[in-house]
XYZ file of C-alpha atoms in Angstrom:
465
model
C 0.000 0.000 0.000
C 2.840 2.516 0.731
C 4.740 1.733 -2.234
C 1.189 2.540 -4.755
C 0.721 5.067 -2.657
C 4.519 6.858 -3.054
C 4.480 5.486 -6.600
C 1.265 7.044 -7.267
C 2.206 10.425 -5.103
C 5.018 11.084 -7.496
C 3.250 10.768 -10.727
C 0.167 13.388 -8.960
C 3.667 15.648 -8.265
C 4.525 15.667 -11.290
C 1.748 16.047 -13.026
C 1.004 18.760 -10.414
C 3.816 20.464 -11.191
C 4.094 20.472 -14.827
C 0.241 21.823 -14.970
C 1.497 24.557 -13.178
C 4.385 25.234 -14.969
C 2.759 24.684 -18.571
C 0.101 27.362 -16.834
C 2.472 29.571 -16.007
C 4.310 29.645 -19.369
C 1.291 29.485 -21.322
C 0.024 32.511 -19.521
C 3.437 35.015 -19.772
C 3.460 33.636 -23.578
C 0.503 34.947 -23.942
C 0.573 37.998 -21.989
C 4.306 38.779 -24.185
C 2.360 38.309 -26.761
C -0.610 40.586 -26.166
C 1.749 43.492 -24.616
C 4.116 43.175 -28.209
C 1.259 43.344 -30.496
C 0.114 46.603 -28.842
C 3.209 48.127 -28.528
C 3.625 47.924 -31.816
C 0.180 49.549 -32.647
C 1.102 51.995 -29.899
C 4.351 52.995 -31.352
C 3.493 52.326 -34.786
C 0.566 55.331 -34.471
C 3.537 57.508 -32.295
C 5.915 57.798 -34.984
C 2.964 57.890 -38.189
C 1.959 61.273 -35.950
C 5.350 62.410 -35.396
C 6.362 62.192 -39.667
C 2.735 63.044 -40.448
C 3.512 66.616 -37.801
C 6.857 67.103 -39.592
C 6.009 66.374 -43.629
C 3.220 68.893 -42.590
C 5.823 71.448 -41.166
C 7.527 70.733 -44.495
C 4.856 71.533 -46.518
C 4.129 74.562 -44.950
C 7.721 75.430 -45.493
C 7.236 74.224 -49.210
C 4.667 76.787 -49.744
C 6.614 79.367 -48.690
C 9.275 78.540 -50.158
C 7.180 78.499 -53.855
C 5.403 81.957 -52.507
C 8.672 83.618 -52.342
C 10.385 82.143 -55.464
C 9.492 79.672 -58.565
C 9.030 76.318 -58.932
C 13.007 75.862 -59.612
C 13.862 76.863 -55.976
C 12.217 73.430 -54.764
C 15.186 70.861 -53.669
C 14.348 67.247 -51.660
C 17.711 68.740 -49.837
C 15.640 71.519 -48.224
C 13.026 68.912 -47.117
C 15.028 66.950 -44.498
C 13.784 66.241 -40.536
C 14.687 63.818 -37.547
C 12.668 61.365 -35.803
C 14.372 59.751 -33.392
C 17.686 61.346 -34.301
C 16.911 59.364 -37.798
C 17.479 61.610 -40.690
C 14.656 61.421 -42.919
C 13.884 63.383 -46.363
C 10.871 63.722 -48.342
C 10.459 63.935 -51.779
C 7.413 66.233 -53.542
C 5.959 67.016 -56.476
C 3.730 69.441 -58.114
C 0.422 69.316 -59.803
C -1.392 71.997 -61.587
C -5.396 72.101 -62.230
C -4.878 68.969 -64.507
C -3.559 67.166 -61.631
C -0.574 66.825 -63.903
C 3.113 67.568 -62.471
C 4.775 69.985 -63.224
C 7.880 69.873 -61.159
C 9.242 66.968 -58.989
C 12.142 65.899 -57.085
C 12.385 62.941 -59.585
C 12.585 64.874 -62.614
C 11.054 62.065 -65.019
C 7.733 62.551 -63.198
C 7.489 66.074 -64.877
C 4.831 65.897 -67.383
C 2.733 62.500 -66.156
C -0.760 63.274 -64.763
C -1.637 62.077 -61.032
C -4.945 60.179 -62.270
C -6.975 59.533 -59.297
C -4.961 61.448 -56.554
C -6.839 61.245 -53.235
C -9.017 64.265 -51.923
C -7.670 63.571 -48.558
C -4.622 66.728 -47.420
C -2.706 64.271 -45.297
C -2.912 60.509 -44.865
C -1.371 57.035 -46.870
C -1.567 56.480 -50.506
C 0.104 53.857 -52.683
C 2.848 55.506 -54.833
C 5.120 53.869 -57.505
C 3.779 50.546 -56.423
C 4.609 51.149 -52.230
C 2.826 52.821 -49.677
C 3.805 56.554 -48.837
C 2.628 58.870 -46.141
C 1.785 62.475 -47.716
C 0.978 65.612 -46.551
C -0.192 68.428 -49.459
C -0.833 72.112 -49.441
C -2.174 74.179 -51.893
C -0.191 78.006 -53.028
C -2.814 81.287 -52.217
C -1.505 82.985 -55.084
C -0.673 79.971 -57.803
C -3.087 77.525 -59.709
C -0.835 75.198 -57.773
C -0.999 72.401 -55.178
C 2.667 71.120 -53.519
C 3.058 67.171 -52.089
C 5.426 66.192 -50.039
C 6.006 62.330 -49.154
C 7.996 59.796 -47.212
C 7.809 55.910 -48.247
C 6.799 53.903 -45.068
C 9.463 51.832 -45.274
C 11.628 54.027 -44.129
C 9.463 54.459 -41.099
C 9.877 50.784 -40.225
C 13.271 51.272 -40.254
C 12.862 53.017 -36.827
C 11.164 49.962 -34.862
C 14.361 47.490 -34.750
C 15.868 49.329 -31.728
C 12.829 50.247 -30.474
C 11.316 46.692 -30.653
C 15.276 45.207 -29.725
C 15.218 47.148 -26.618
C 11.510 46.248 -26.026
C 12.294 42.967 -26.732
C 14.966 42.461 -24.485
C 13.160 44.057 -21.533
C 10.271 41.738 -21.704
C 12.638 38.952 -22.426
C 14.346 40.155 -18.576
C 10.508 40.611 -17.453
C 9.976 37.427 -18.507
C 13.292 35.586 -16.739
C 11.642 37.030 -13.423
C 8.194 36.166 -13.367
C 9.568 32.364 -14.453
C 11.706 32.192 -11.365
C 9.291 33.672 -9.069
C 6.777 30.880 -10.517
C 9.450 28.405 -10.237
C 9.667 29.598 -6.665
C 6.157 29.423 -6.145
C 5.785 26.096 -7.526
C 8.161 24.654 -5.377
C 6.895 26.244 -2.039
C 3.379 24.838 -3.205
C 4.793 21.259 -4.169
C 6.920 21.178 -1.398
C 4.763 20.379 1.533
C 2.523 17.971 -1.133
C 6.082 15.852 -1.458
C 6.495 15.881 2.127
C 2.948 14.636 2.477
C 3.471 12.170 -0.069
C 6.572 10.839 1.480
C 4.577 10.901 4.891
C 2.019 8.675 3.437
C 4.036 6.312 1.641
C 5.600 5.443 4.657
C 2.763 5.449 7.340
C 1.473 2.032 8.208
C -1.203 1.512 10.574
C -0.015 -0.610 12.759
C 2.952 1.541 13.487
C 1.222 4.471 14.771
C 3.254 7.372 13.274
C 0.820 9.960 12.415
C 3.946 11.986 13.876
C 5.084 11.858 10.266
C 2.577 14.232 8.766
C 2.868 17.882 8.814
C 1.060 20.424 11.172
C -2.148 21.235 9.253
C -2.760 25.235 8.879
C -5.678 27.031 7.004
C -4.434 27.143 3.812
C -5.892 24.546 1.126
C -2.964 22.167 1.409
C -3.322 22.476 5.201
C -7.048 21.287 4.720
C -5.572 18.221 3.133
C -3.354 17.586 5.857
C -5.871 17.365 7.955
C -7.922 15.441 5.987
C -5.166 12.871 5.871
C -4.368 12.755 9.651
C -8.283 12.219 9.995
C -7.908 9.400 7.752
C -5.226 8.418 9.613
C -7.001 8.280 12.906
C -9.764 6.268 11.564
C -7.444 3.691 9.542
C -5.492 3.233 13.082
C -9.033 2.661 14.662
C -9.755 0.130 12.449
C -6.863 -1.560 12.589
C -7.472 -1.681 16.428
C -10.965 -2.481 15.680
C -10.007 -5.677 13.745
C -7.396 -6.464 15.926
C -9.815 -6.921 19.038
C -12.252 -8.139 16.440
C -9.666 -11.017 15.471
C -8.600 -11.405 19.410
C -12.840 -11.760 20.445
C -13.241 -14.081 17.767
C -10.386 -16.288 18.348
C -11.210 -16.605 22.145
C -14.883 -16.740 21.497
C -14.299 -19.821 19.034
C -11.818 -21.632 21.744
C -14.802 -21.421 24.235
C -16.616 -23.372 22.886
C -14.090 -25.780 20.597
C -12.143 -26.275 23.904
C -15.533 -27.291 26.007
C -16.002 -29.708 23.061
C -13.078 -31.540 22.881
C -12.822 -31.839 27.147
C -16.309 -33.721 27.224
C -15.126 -35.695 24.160
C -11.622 -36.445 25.773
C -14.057 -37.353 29.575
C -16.458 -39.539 27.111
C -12.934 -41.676 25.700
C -11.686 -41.638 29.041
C -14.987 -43.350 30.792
C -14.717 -40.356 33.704
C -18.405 -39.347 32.528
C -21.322 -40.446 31.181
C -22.036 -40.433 27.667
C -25.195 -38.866 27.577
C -24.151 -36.238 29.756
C -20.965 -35.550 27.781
C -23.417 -35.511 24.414
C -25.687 -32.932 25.967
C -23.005 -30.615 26.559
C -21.018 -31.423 23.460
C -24.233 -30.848 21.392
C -25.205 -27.360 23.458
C -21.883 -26.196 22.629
C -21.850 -27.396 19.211
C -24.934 -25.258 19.147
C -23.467 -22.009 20.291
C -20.714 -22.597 18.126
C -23.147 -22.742 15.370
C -24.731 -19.717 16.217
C -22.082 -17.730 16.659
C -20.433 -18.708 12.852
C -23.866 -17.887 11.502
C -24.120 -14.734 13.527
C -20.523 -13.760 12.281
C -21.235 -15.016 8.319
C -24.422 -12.672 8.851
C -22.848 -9.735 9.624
C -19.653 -10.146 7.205
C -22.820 -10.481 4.626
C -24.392 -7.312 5.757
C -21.010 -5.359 5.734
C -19.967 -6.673 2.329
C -22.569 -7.910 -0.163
C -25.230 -4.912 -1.349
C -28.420 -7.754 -0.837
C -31.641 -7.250 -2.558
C -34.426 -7.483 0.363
C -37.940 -7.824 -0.576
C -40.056 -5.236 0.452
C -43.775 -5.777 1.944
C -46.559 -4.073 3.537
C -46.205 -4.130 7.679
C -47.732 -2.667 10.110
C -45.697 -1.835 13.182
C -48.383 -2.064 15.733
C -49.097 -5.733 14.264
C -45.444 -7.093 14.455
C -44.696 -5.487 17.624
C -47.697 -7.558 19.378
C -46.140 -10.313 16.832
C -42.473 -10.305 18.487
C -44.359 -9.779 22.005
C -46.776 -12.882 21.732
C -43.822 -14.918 20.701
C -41.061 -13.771 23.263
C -44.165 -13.773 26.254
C -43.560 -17.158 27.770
C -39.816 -17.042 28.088
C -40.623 -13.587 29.496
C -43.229 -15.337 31.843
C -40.492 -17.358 32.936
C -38.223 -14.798 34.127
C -41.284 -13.062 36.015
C -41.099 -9.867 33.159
C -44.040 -8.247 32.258
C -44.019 -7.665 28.419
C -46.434 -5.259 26.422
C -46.370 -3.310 23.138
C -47.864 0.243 22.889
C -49.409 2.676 20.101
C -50.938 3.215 17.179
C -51.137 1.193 13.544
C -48.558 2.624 11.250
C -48.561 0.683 7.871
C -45.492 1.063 6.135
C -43.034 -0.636 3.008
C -40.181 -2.074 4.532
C -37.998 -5.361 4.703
C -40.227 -6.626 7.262
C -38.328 -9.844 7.746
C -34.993 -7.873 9.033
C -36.958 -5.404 10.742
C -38.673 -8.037 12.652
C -34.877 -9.964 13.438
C -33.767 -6.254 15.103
C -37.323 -6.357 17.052
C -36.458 -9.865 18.508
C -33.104 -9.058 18.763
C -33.612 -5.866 21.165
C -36.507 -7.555 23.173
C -34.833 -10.485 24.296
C -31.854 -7.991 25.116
C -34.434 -6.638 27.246
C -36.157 -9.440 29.203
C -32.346 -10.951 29.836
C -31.285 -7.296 31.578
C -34.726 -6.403 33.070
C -35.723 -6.135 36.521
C -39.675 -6.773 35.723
C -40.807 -4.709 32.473
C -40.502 -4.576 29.168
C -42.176 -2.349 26.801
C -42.006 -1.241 23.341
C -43.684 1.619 21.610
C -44.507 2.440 18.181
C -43.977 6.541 17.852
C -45.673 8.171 14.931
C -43.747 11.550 12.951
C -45.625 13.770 14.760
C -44.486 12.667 17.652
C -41.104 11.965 16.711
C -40.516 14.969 14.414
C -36.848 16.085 12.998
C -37.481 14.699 9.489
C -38.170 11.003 10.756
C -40.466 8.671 9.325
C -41.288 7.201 12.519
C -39.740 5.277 15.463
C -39.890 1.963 18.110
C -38.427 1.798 21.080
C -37.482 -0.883 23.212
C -37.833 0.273 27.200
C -36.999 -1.776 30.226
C -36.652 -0.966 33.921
C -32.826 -2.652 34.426
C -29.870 -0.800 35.347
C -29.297 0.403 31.602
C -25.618 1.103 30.735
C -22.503 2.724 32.609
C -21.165 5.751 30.746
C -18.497 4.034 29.552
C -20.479 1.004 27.923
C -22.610 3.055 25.817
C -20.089 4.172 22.970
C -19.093 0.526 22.757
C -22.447 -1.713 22.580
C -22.887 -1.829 19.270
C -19.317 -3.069 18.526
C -18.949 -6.778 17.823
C -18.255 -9.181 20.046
C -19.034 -6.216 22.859
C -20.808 -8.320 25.230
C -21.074 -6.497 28.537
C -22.692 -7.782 31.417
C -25.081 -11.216 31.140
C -24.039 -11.155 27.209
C -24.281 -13.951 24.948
C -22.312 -13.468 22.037
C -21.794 -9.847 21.567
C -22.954 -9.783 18.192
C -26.468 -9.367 18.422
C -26.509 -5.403 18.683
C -23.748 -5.438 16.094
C -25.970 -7.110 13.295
C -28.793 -4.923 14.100
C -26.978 -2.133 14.138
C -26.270 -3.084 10.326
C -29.808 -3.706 9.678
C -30.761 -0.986 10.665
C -28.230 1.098 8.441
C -29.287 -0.798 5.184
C -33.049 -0.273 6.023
C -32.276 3.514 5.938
C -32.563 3.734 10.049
C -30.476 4.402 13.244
C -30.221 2.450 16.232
C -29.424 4.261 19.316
C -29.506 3.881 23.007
C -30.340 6.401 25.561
C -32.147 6.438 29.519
C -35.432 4.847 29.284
C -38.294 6.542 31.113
C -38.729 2.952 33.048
C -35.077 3.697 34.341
C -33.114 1.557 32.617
C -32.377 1.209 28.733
C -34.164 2.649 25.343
C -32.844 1.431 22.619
C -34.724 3.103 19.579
C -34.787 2.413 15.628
C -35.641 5.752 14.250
C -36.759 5.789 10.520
C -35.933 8.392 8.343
C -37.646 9.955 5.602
C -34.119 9.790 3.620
C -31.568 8.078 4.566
C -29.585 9.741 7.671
C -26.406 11.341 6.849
C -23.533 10.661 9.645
C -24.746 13.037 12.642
C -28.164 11.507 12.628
C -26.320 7.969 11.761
C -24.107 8.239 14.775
C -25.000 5.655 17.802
C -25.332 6.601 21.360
């Protein structure tokens, strides 16, 4: 078991782990990405301002330029400006009425006709088969309209050290954040390794809850505690089956060793053979009963068993399980009675009728002189019960510290048979969505009660006194 459970630890670490990791990447991959693309946009709209602000300086400049002299005086050399201490010039050209040019800084241009020359004074128009950013102005004085224009290329000339030193800060960004989320995913694996070491090693028997790690309020610390809980009720198992195994054992070698003594006395001729044979077979008889009670509960703890339902009425089988159990209760000097009102329900009645026996013959065996049981209806018994029996007698009921352990197996406490009897009704019970419990009986001694519920009862209602 510890080996699975280490074996299968380190495959939920790592898995663990690399879903964090592969979370963590994914996330700053995406996040780089995200912050790039809109850098770019950002930038790419800072600088398209800054040469659209300066071509229109130009232009202006252009114009006066044109206003002062001729068309000759025009030189790309005059047009020059810095972005980014980038030199940049722009070239122009000139168009008349006709939209056709009539001077240029390329001086084969002079003569073609702009056909289709945008409306627009400033903005992005394909040129010579690329796209240029313009800016145009048009002379007071002149039929004439000036254009001055920088090819975008040149603009993306710009972004490589802006983007490299971009680039290299998020790439530094980046290095960070992955170390801190290394760092983080080892603080959070951390105590799930020690945890996982803890549990591959614990063993029952051993003890060593010691191993685990001091539980806090965080979510790992909920597991923590969730382990040492589980820890605490494997150990109480274990301790459970061990006094199980150690009642059974010496329960068995009651009986087996009474056997074999009257069997060795018979051989021997130091007793009489039908006195030997009426022990041998009473024993043989409680030995019987005992394997059938133990098979009976193993069943009921183990295999999920089909029972039949059927129409009862409680009133009617507890006057049934009273007119059968009155004469050995007549023997004993008991006075036996059942009490309320008809109740017809759908139950196993056959099981419910083995915990009614059960529980009454409890009864006459630890009574002083009365024995009752009752049939309670819901609105009597309210808090979401169907309805509920109880078993009263007027004995000495239980000592404090008896009452946690009656319905343990084997648990037989004083005048006790077999110690079973309260353990397989107790399982009944369960499977026919009940609780048995025991608490002070009005008569002043026990009350042991099966309480129905209208679903079945989670584990405070479930829990026996």
């Amino acid at each position: 078991m510890g080996i699975w459970l280490q074996g299968g630890g380190t495959h939920i670490m790592k898995t663990i782990r690399s879903k964090m990791l592969v979370a963590l990447l994914a996330g700053m991959l995406v996040t780089v990405a995200i912050t790039v693309f809109f850098f770019i946009r950002l930038l790419d709209d800072i600088l398209l301002n800054q040469i659209k602000q300066q071509l229109k300086d130009q232009t202006l400049k252009a114009v006066h330029m044109m206003s002062e002299d001729n068309l000759d005086s025009l030189d790309s050399e005059s047009f020059r400006f810095f972005i980014k201490d980038t030199l940049f010039y722009a070239d122009y050209f000139v168009l008349d009425t006709k939209d056709r040019i009539v001077a240029s800084s390329n001086s084969g241009e002079v003569g073609k006709t702009m056909a289709n020359f945008p409306n627009q004074r400033e903005g992005i128009m394909q040129l010579h088969g690329s796209k240029v950013l313009y800016s145009e102005a048009r002379l007071s004085h002149q039929p004439f309209r000036i254009i001055l224009y920088s090819p975008l290329s040149s603009l993306r000339a710009l972004y490589i050290p802006l983007l490299r030193t971009t680039l290299l800060s998020i790439a530094a960004s980046f290095i960070v954040i992955l170390l801190i989320g290394l760092f983080a995913v080892w603080r959070t694996v951390q105590p799930l390794n020690r945890l996982k070491e803890a549990v591959g090693q614990y063993e029952p028997h051993l003890m060593n809850r010691e191993a685990f790690l001091q539980a806090d309020h965080t979510e790992i610390g909920e597991l923590i505690s969730t382990f040492q809980l589980m820890a605490e009720r494997l150990e109480q198992h274990h301790r459970y089956q061990l006094e199980f195994l150690q009642n059974v054992s010496h329960e068995l070698k009651t009986p087996l060793m009474s056997i074999q003594g009257y069997v060795y006395a018979i051989q021997d001729q130091v007793m009489p053979v039908e006195q030997g044979l009426d022990i041998i077979s009473v024993q043989s008889q409680r030995l019987t009963d005992m394997v059938g009670k133990l098979l009976q509960l193993t069943r009921l703890e183990s295999v999920d068993e089909e029972w039949p339902l059927s129409s009862v009425d409680l009133k009617s089988m507890a006057e049934e399980a009273v007119y059968l159990l009155q004469p050995a209760a007549r023997q004993q000097g008991v006075e036996l009675q059942a009490h309320g009102s008809a109740h017809t329900i759908e139950i196993a009645g056959e099981q419910l009728f083995q915990i009614l026996l059960n529980l009454l013959q409890n009864a006459i065996r630890h009574c002083d002189a009365q024995v009752t049981i009752t049939v309670e209806l819901p609105e009597d018994a309210g808090g979401g019960t169907d309805w509920m029996m109880h078993i009263d007698d007027d004995g000495p009921g239980l000592a404090e510290g008896e009452r946690e352990h009656i319905f343990r197996r084997f648990y037989t406490g004083t005048n006790g048979v077999t110690g079973l009897g309260l353990a397989i009704s107790k399982q009944i019970a369960t499977r026919l969505h009940a609780d048995l419990t025991y608490s002070d009986s009005p008569l002043g001694g026990a009350r042991f009660s099966i309480v129905h519920y209208v679903t079945e009862p989670n584990s405070s209602n479930a829990k026996g006194a």
